[in-house]
Amino acid sequence: MTMNADEKSESATDPQTGAGARRDFLLKAGSVCAGCALAGVPVAAGLRVVTHPVTGGGAAAVGGEAPFLPVTTLDSLPEDGSPAKFMIRADKSDAWSRFPNQVIGAAFLRRVGERGVQAFNVVCPHLGCAVEFREPNRDYFCPCHNSAFELESGTQEANSPSARGLDSLETQVDDSGNVLVQFQNFVMGIKEKRPV
Ligand code: FES
């Protein structure tokens, strides 16, 4: 096979400058880099699938505000201001599946005034046991370290090993009387109330 004059001039190496050899080297290097980049796409996608269930999903946006979740109705809460315990439910998801209406925690709710609702996370801020409402004492009680918390403020009593009182949660009551709670968990064992 014969090469025309143009082909000869493109592939030939100029003995003075080495331009032809340099051009061939750059073309080959470019091809290798493009191949590496294309090969990296499925690898990255695979890593994403493997790691996503660890980092994604859940009821609350990571790094964002927790959503207000419907929990009950105002009518269902005792009129005398006694707390009632409710499971908190939300849809959860991971990379492969959605799990609707899953229990993600629990809270004590009680009426405050005409249309107000106070909420506390049931998790003891000391080491995470579940607190109970003690009707005779009208307070919350953690059985793990015999620790009591005031009913109205959630403040820990003097002998409590907990560094802070019960964790209050934001609530809303809509026009239809539905009670919504902004459910969150908080770091245990520290004085500061810091969302997990
Ligand atoms: S876990 Fe509740 S007081 Fe220790």
XYZ file of N, CA and C and ligand atoms in Angstrom:
592
model
N 0.841 -1.189 0.000
C 0.000 0.000 0.000
C 0.879 1.243 0.000
N 0.453 2.223 -0.787
C 1.249 3.450 -0.855
C 0.555 4.562 -0.124
N 1.322 5.472 0.441
C 0.787 6.626 1.163
C 0.904 7.839 0.274
N -0.138 8.663 0.274
C -0.021 9.898 -0.481
C 0.868 10.875 0.254
N 1.089 11.989 -0.348
C 2.056 12.948 0.187
C 1.603 13.518 1.518
N 0.246 13.768 1.634
C -0.269 14.348 2.885
C -0.090 13.394 4.049
N -0.448 12.043 3.823
C -0.321 11.059 4.896
C 1.118 10.932 5.345
N 2.010 10.957 4.342
C 3.425 10.843 4.677
C 3.847 12.005 5.560
N 3.341 13.204 5.202
C 3.810 14.356 5.949
C 3.252 14.362 7.359
N 1.979 13.725 7.604
C 1.407 13.701 8.946
C 2.102 12.714 9.849
N 2.500 11.538 9.310
C 3.061 10.508 10.168
C 4.567 10.592 10.294
N 5.211 11.294 9.369
C 6.661 11.354 9.403
C 7.149 12.172 10.579
N 8.302 11.740 11.127
C 8.894 12.490 12.228
C 9.954 13.435 11.710
N 9.812 14.683 12.065
C 10.802 15.674 11.686
C 12.054 15.416 12.497
N 13.170 15.052 11.847
C 14.389 14.721 12.597
C 14.898 15.887 13.421
N 14.537 17.107 13.016
C 15.018 18.275 13.765
C 14.217 18.485 15.038
N 12.863 18.433 14.913
C 12.002 18.806 16.054
C 11.406 17.608 16.772
N 11.340 16.401 16.136
C 10.699 15.227 16.736
C 9.200 15.393 16.822
N 8.587 16.262 15.999
C 7.161 16.590 16.103
C 6.276 15.386 15.887
N 6.585 14.524 14.920
C 5.719 13.372 14.630
C 5.648 12.411 15.785
N 6.796 12.093 16.379
C 6.828 11.157 17.511
C 6.071 11.718 18.698
N 6.210 13.042 18.926
C 5.532 13.677 20.073
C 4.009 13.608 19.886
N 3.568 13.822 18.589
C 2.131 13.799 18.315
C 1.585 12.399 18.569
N 2.334 11.347 18.141
C 1.881 9.969 18.374
C 1.775 9.685 19.870
N 2.777 10.148 20.619
C 2.757 9.903 22.059
C 1.536 10.552 22.715
N 1.244 11.806 22.332
C 0.118 12.517 22.931
C -1.207 11.841 22.593
N -1.331 11.348 21.335
C -2.563 10.652 20.936
C -2.773 9.394 21.760
N -1.674 8.619 21.963
C -1.794 7.379 22.739
C -2.116 7.674 24.206
N -1.462 8.686 24.753
C -1.707 9.042 26.153
C -3.147 9.485 26.342
N -3.675 10.247 25.377
C -5.064 10.701 25.463
C -6.015 9.534 25.445
N -5.739 8.520 24.600
C -6.609 7.346 24.531
C -6.625 6.598 25.850
N -5.447 6.455 26.477
C -5.358 5.750 27.763
C -6.155 6.482 28.824
N -6.040 7.813 28.906
C -6.768 8.586 29.919
C -8.268 8.452 29.738
N -8.725 8.509 28.457
C -10.165 8.387 28.197
C -10.659 7.024 28.640
N -9.864 5.979 28.386
C -10.246 4.624 28.809
C -10.373 4.518 30.307
N -9.409 5.130 31.020
C -9.457 5.096 32.494
C -10.716 5.777 33.004
N -11.051 6.927 32.402
C -12.222 7.680 32.868
C -13.486 6.879 32.658
N -13.609 6.224 31.487
C -14.806 5.428 31.204
C -14.897 4.232 32.140
N -13.745 3.614 32.436
C -13.749 2.470 33.343
C -14.155 2.886 34.741
N -13.880 4.133 35.114
C -14.198 4.600 36.469
C -15.675 4.802 36.708
N -16.454 4.999 35.632
C -17.890 5.268 35.798
C -18.616 4.111 36.474
N -18.491 2.867 35.927
C -19.189 1.774 36.618
C -18.655 1.513 38.018
N -17.364 1.738 38.249
C -16.805 1.538 39.591
C -17.442 2.511 40.573
N -17.537 3.784 40.160
C -18.147 4.794 41.036
C -19.604 4.475 41.287
N -20.306 4.017 40.216
C -21.724 3.681 40.387
C -21.884 2.532 41.367
N -20.985 1.532 41.274
C -21.050 0.399 42.201
C -20.824 0.825 43.630
N -19.850 1.699 43.853
C -19.584 2.188 45.203
C -20.790 2.936 45.753
N -21.440 3.702 44.902
C -22.619 4.465 45.305
C -23.718 3.515 45.792
N -23.939 2.425 45.042
C -24.984 1.471 45.416
C -24.649 0.814 46.747
N -23.357 0.471 46.928
C -22.960 -0.224 48.150
C -23.055 0.689 49.365
N -22.666 1.945 49.216
C -22.600 2.827 50.384
C -23.878 3.592 50.635
N -24.779 3.711 49.629
C -25.963 4.547 49.802
C -26.823 4.156 50.997
N -27.096 2.861 51.277
C -27.940 2.537 52.411
C -27.384 3.051 53.730
N -26.088 3.264 53.821
C -25.502 3.746 55.064
C -25.744 5.238 55.225
N -25.741 5.944 54.128
C -25.788 7.398 54.223
C -27.121 7.993 53.834
N -27.961 7.262 53.159
C -29.187 7.856 52.656
C -30.417 7.363 53.371
N -31.617 7.914 52.962
C -32.887 7.469 53.496
C -33.176 8.089 54.833
N -34.237 7.586 55.476
C -34.621 8.099 56.785
C -35.699 9.143 56.684
N -36.320 9.454 57.859
C -37.441 10.383 57.849
C -36.965 11.813 57.778
N -35.823 12.088 58.356
C -35.352 13.460 58.395
C -34.253 13.651 57.368
N -34.265 14.812 56.723
C -33.207 15.102 55.780
C -31.894 15.258 56.534
N -30.841 14.613 56.022
C -29.547 14.710 56.670
C -29.050 16.145 56.571
N -28.731 16.730 57.729
C -28.253 18.095 57.738
C -29.353 19.118 57.573
N -30.607 18.677 57.451
C -31.710 19.620 57.304
C -32.647 19.542 58.493
N -33.755 20.283 58.368
C -34.743 20.312 59.445
C -35.565 19.033 59.416
N -35.843 18.483 60.610
C -36.721 17.319 60.676
C -38.134 17.753 60.302
N -38.887 16.879 59.611
C -40.242 17.258 59.204
C -41.225 17.143 60.379
N -42.331 17.864 60.292
C -43.416 17.695 61.256
C -44.251 16.488 60.818
N -44.434 15.545 61.736
C -45.140 14.306 61.417
C -46.478 14.263 62.147
N -47.542 13.846 61.456
C -48.833 13.721 62.141
C -48.781 12.583 63.160
N -49.246 12.848 64.377
C -49.141 11.843 65.437
C -50.506 11.455 65.983
N -51.349 12.443 66.269
C -52.656 12.147 66.855
C -53.545 13.374 66.681
N -54.645 13.399 67.413
C -55.529 14.569 67.364
C -55.592 15.182 68.757
N -55.917 16.449 68.797
C -56.017 17.157 70.077
C -57.047 16.485 70.988
N -58.144 16.029 70.400
C -59.224 15.390 71.178
C -58.738 14.156 71.934
N -57.701 13.509 71.412
C -57.262 12.255 72.034
C -56.409 12.492 73.275
N -56.011 13.729 73.530
C -55.144 14.004 74.683
C -55.983 14.309 75.913
N -55.590 13.775 77.077
C -56.355 14.019 78.302
C -56.515 15.512 78.583
N -57.735 15.883 78.976
C -58.011 17.309 79.195
C -57.366 17.832 80.472
N -57.004 16.916 81.387
C -56.412 17.376 82.656
C -54.909 17.651 82.543
N -54.352 17.546 81.348
C -52.929 17.854 81.163
C -52.002 16.692 81.464
N -52.566 15.502 81.679
C -51.698 14.328 81.867
C -51.079 13.954 80.526
N -49.830 13.491 80.536
C -49.201 13.112 79.270
C -49.656 11.738 78.794
N -49.651 11.574 77.504
C -49.927 10.267 76.894
C -48.784 9.957 75.936
N -48.443 8.686 75.904
C -47.298 8.274 75.080
C -47.775 7.843 73.692
N -47.066 8.304 72.654
C -47.410 7.958 71.269
C -46.170 7.495 70.526
N -46.369 6.455 69.728
C -45.320 6.050 68.799
C -45.259 7.076 67.658
N -44.064 7.373 67.200
C -43.898 8.282 66.057
C -43.565 7.427 64.843
N -44.309 7.645 63.787
C -44.124 6.833 62.578
C -43.771 7.716 61.382
N -42.978 7.138 60.503
C -42.610 7.852 59.279
C -42.198 6.833 58.228
N -42.214 7.251 56.970
C -41.717 6.396 55.892
C -40.198 6.427 55.914
N -39.587 5.249 55.728
C -38.129 5.179 55.646
C -37.760 4.555 54.303
N -36.539 4.790 53.884
C -36.110 4.207 52.614
C -34.607 4.011 52.620
N -34.164 3.049 51.783
C -32.736 2.928 51.528
C -32.565 2.878 50.010
N -31.422 2.420 49.538
C -31.151 2.477 48.107
C -32.102 1.601 47.302
N -32.643 0.556 47.932
C -33.434 -0.398 47.166
C -34.920 -0.366 47.480
N -35.281 0.014 48.698
C -36.668 -0.194 49.120
C -37.211 0.987 49.904
N -38.548 1.080 49.916
C -39.245 2.023 50.793
C -39.976 1.224 51.857
N -39.952 1.730 53.089
C -40.625 1.058 54.197
C -41.623 2.050 54.789
N -42.884 1.977 54.386
C -43.854 2.978 54.848
C -44.255 2.779 56.304
N -44.522 3.888 56.983
C -45.150 3.889 58.297
C -44.350 3.102 59.346
N -43.060 3.352 59.404
C -42.203 2.660 60.374
C -42.107 3.450 61.678
N -42.024 2.726 62.805
C -41.837 3.396 64.095
C -40.405 3.919 64.166
N -40.274 5.225 64.391
C -38.931 5.817 64.475
C -38.638 6.367 65.868
N -39.606 6.250 66.770
C -39.391 6.734 68.135
C -40.713 6.868 68.855
N -40.683 7.564 69.986
C -41.907 7.762 70.772
C -41.783 9.078 71.533
N -42.936 9.628 71.873
C -42.946 10.913 72.585
C -44.129 10.969 73.536
N -43.959 11.703 74.627
C -45.071 12.031 75.509
C -45.661 13.349 75.041
N -46.973 13.366 74.860
C -47.680 14.592 74.480
C -48.677 14.930 75.581
N -48.817 16.224 75.848
C -49.863 16.625 76.799
C -50.384 17.993 76.418
N -51.642 18.194 76.739
C -52.298 19.469 76.440
C -51.746 20.576 77.301
N -51.589 21.725 76.703
C -51.209 22.923 77.447
C -52.155 24.027 76.985
N -53.071 24.450 77.868
C -54.038 25.478 77.485
C -55.073 24.928 76.525
N -55.703 25.838 75.779
C -56.806 25.459 74.889
C -56.361 24.593 73.717
N -55.342 25.060 73.023
C -54.941 24.354 71.799
C -53.443 24.080 71.730
N -52.761 24.202 72.854
C -51.331 23.938 72.849
C -51.022 22.491 73.191
N -49.914 22.003 72.674
C -49.463 20.636 72.986
C -47.973 20.680 73.286
N -47.607 20.087 74.418
C -46.188 19.972 74.774
C -45.729 18.544 74.471
N -44.515 18.415 73.959
C -44.006 17.079 73.622
C -42.588 16.901 74.147
N -42.331 15.707 74.680
C -40.978 15.313 75.079
C -40.640 13.987 74.425
N -39.429 13.887 73.926
C -38.920 12.595 73.475
C -38.844 11.676 74.698
N -39.261 10.406 74.555
C -39.255 9.493 75.709
C -37.852 9.031 76.068
N -36.882 9.285 75.215
C -35.514 8.801 75.474
C -34.852 9.652 76.553
N -34.391 8.999 77.610
C -33.707 9.705 78.691
C -32.388 10.280 78.162
N -32.157 11.575 78.387
C -30.935 12.197 77.832
C -29.651 11.780 78.556
N -29.786 10.979 79.639
C -28.576 10.503 80.314
C -27.909 9.413 79.474
N -28.543 8.220 79.439
C -27.939 7.121 78.675
C -28.927 6.399 77.780
N -30.108 6.981 77.600
C -30.987 6.463 76.554
C -32.065 5.490 76.964
N -32.297 5.260 78.258
C -33.432 4.429 78.646
C -34.731 5.179 78.339
N -35.843 4.461 78.331
C -37.136 5.108 78.080
C -37.725 5.569 79.411
N -38.106 6.841 79.484
C -38.739 7.343 80.702
C -40.220 6.965 80.696
N -40.812 6.958 81.903
C -42.232 6.635 82.067
C -42.908 7.812 82.754
N -44.221 7.879 82.592
C -44.982 8.864 83.358
C -45.443 8.202 84.653
N -45.149 8.854 85.815
C -45.604 8.319 87.117
C -46.831 9.125 87.533
N -47.954 8.505 87.438
C -49.205 9.191 87.796
C -49.202 9.669 89.255
N -48.818 8.823 90.222
C -48.890 9.285 91.623
C -47.978 10.484 91.894
N -46.840 10.507 91.270
C -45.880 11.605 91.504
C -46.077 12.767 90.544
N -46.846 12.543 89.491
C -47.033 13.550 88.439
C -45.680 14.021 87.900
N -44.852 13.063 87.548
C -43.555 13.394 86.949
C -43.144 12.299 85.962
N -42.039 12.506 85.289
C -41.460 11.471 84.430
C -40.357 10.793 85.226
N -40.170 9.495 84.964
C -39.207 8.743 85.765
C -38.395 7.820 84.869
N -37.078 7.841 85.073
C -36.199 6.921 84.349
C -35.786 5.808 85.306
N -36.190 4.560 85.023
C -35.908 3.453 85.939
C -34.440 3.028 85.958
N -33.677 3.409 84.968
C -32.286 2.924 84.891
C -31.421 3.485 86.010
N -31.639 4.755 86.388
C -30.847 5.351 87.462
C -31.726 6.130 88.423
N -32.979 5.651 88.592
C -33.920 6.274 89.541
C -33.903 7.800 89.426
N -34.125 8.263 88.222
C -34.011 9.683 87.957
C -35.378 10.253 87.580
N -35.745 11.356 88.219
C -37.059 11.956 87.957
C -36.906 13.273 87.204
N -37.933 13.581 86.420
C -37.965 14.822 85.619
C -39.317 15.488 85.837
N -39.307 16.804 85.987
C -40.550 17.525 86.253
C -41.534 17.412 85.087
N -42.804 17.350 85.462
C -43.844 17.178 84.438
C -43.917 18.371 83.487
N -43.944 19.573 84.033
C -44.227 20.734 83.186
C -43.031 21.205 82.368
N -41.834 21.123 82.968
C -40.660 21.649 82.270
C -39.739 20.556 81.722
N -39.875 19.341 82.244
C -38.968 18.264 81.847
C -37.609 18.358 82.530
N -37.457 19.327 83.438
C -36.164 19.515 84.112
C -35.839 18.316 85.011
N -34.572 17.920 85.005
C -34.157 16.806 85.856
C -34.095 17.251 87.319
N -34.444 16.329 88.224
C -34.373 16.675 89.647
C -32.930 16.615 90.126
N -32.713 17.186 91.314
C -31.349 17.452 91.786
C -30.456 16.210 91.819
N -31.027 15.053 92.170
C -30.190 13.852 92.315
C -29.995 13.105 90.994
N -30.466 13.661 89.906
C -30.383 12.958 88.613
C -28.961 12.999 88.060
N -28.494 11.888 87.486
C -27.185 11.908 86.824
C -27.247 12.521 85.426
N -28.455 12.846 84.969
C -28.576 13.398 83.616
C -28.049 14.834 83.566
N -27.315 15.144 82.529
C -26.725 16.481 82.380
C -27.744 17.526 81.929
N -28.901 17.062 81.444
C -29.940 18.012 81.004
C -31.310 17.381 81.233
N -32.339 18.226 81.085
C -33.711 17.736 81.226
C -34.143 16.976 79.983
N -35.412 16.528 80.015
C -35.946 15.800 78.856
C -35.902 16.691 77.617
N -35.785 16.056 76.480
C -35.678 16.800 75.221
C -37.064 17.143 74.691
N -37.374 18.440 74.692
C -38.671 18.880 74.165
C -38.650 18.822 72.642
N -39.823 18.674 72.073
C -39.984 18.614 70.615
C -40.989 19.681 70.192
N -40.775 20.271 69.033
C -41.705 21.268 68.507
C -43.003 20.582 68.077
N -44.125 21.270 68.303
C -45.417 20.714 67.898
C -46.221 21.759 67.118
N -47.195 21.268 66.372
C -48.163 22.121 65.678
C -49.528 21.465 65.814
N -50.577 22.297 65.890
C -51.953 21.793 65.839
C -52.619 22.483 64.656
N -53.064 21.686 63.671
C -53.646 22.342 62.483
C -55.130 22.659 62.711
N -55.754 23.249 61.714
C -57.140 23.705 61.856
C -58.106 22.556 62.116
N -57.731 21.354 61.700
C -58.602 20.196 61.916
C -58.337 19.520 63.254
N -57.420 20.062 64.021
C -57.122 19.470 65.329
C -56.096 18.359 65.276
N -55.424 18.194 64.154
C -54.356 17.186 64.073
C -53.095 17.715 64.753
N -52.469 16.850 65.531
C -51.238 17.229 66.229
C -50.046 16.691 65.454
N -49.140 17.582 65.113
C -47.924 17.184 64.389
C -46.717 17.460 65.274
N -45.749 16.572 65.201
C -44.552 16.688 66.043
C -43.312 16.660 65.153
N -42.416 17.594 65.431
C -41.126 17.594 64.722
C -40.199 16.668 65.504
N -40.226 15.396 65.126
C -39.507 14.398 65.925
C -38.020 14.392 65.601
N -37.214 14.386 66.674
C -35.759 14.299 66.534
C -35.198 13.531 67.713
N -34.056 12.903 67.502
C -33.286 12.342 68.603
C -32.092 13.251 68.848
N -31.553 13.174 70.062
C -30.481 14.086 70.453
C -29.333 13.299 71.073
N -28.158 13.894 71.020
C -26.965 13.244 71.567
C -27.141 13.085 73.078
N -26.885 11.883 73.557
C -27.061 11.596 74.988
C -25.806 11.952 75.784
N -25.991 12.165 77.073
C -24.878 12.279 78.000
C -24.175 13.614 78.004
N -24.706 14.594 77.297
C -24.066 15.915 77.298
C -25.102 16.971 77.706
N -24.588 18.107 78.184
C -25.478 19.172 78.663
C -26.227 19.843 77.509
N -25.542 19.947 76.386
C -26.135 20.619 75.224
C -27.166 19.709 74.552
N -28.265 20.305 74.106
C -29.296 19.557 73.365
C -28.949 19.635 71.884
N -28.263 18.587 71.408
C -27.739 18.626 70.037
C -28.362 17.498 69.212
N -29.046 17.828 68.104
C -29.672 16.771 67.281
C -28.638 15.768 66.787
N -29.063 14.518 66.741
C -28.183 13.457 66.236
C -28.039 13.597 64.735
S -30.430 6.437 81.658
Fe -31.946 7.699 82.528
S -31.014 8.458 84.318
Fe -29.530 7.174 83.457
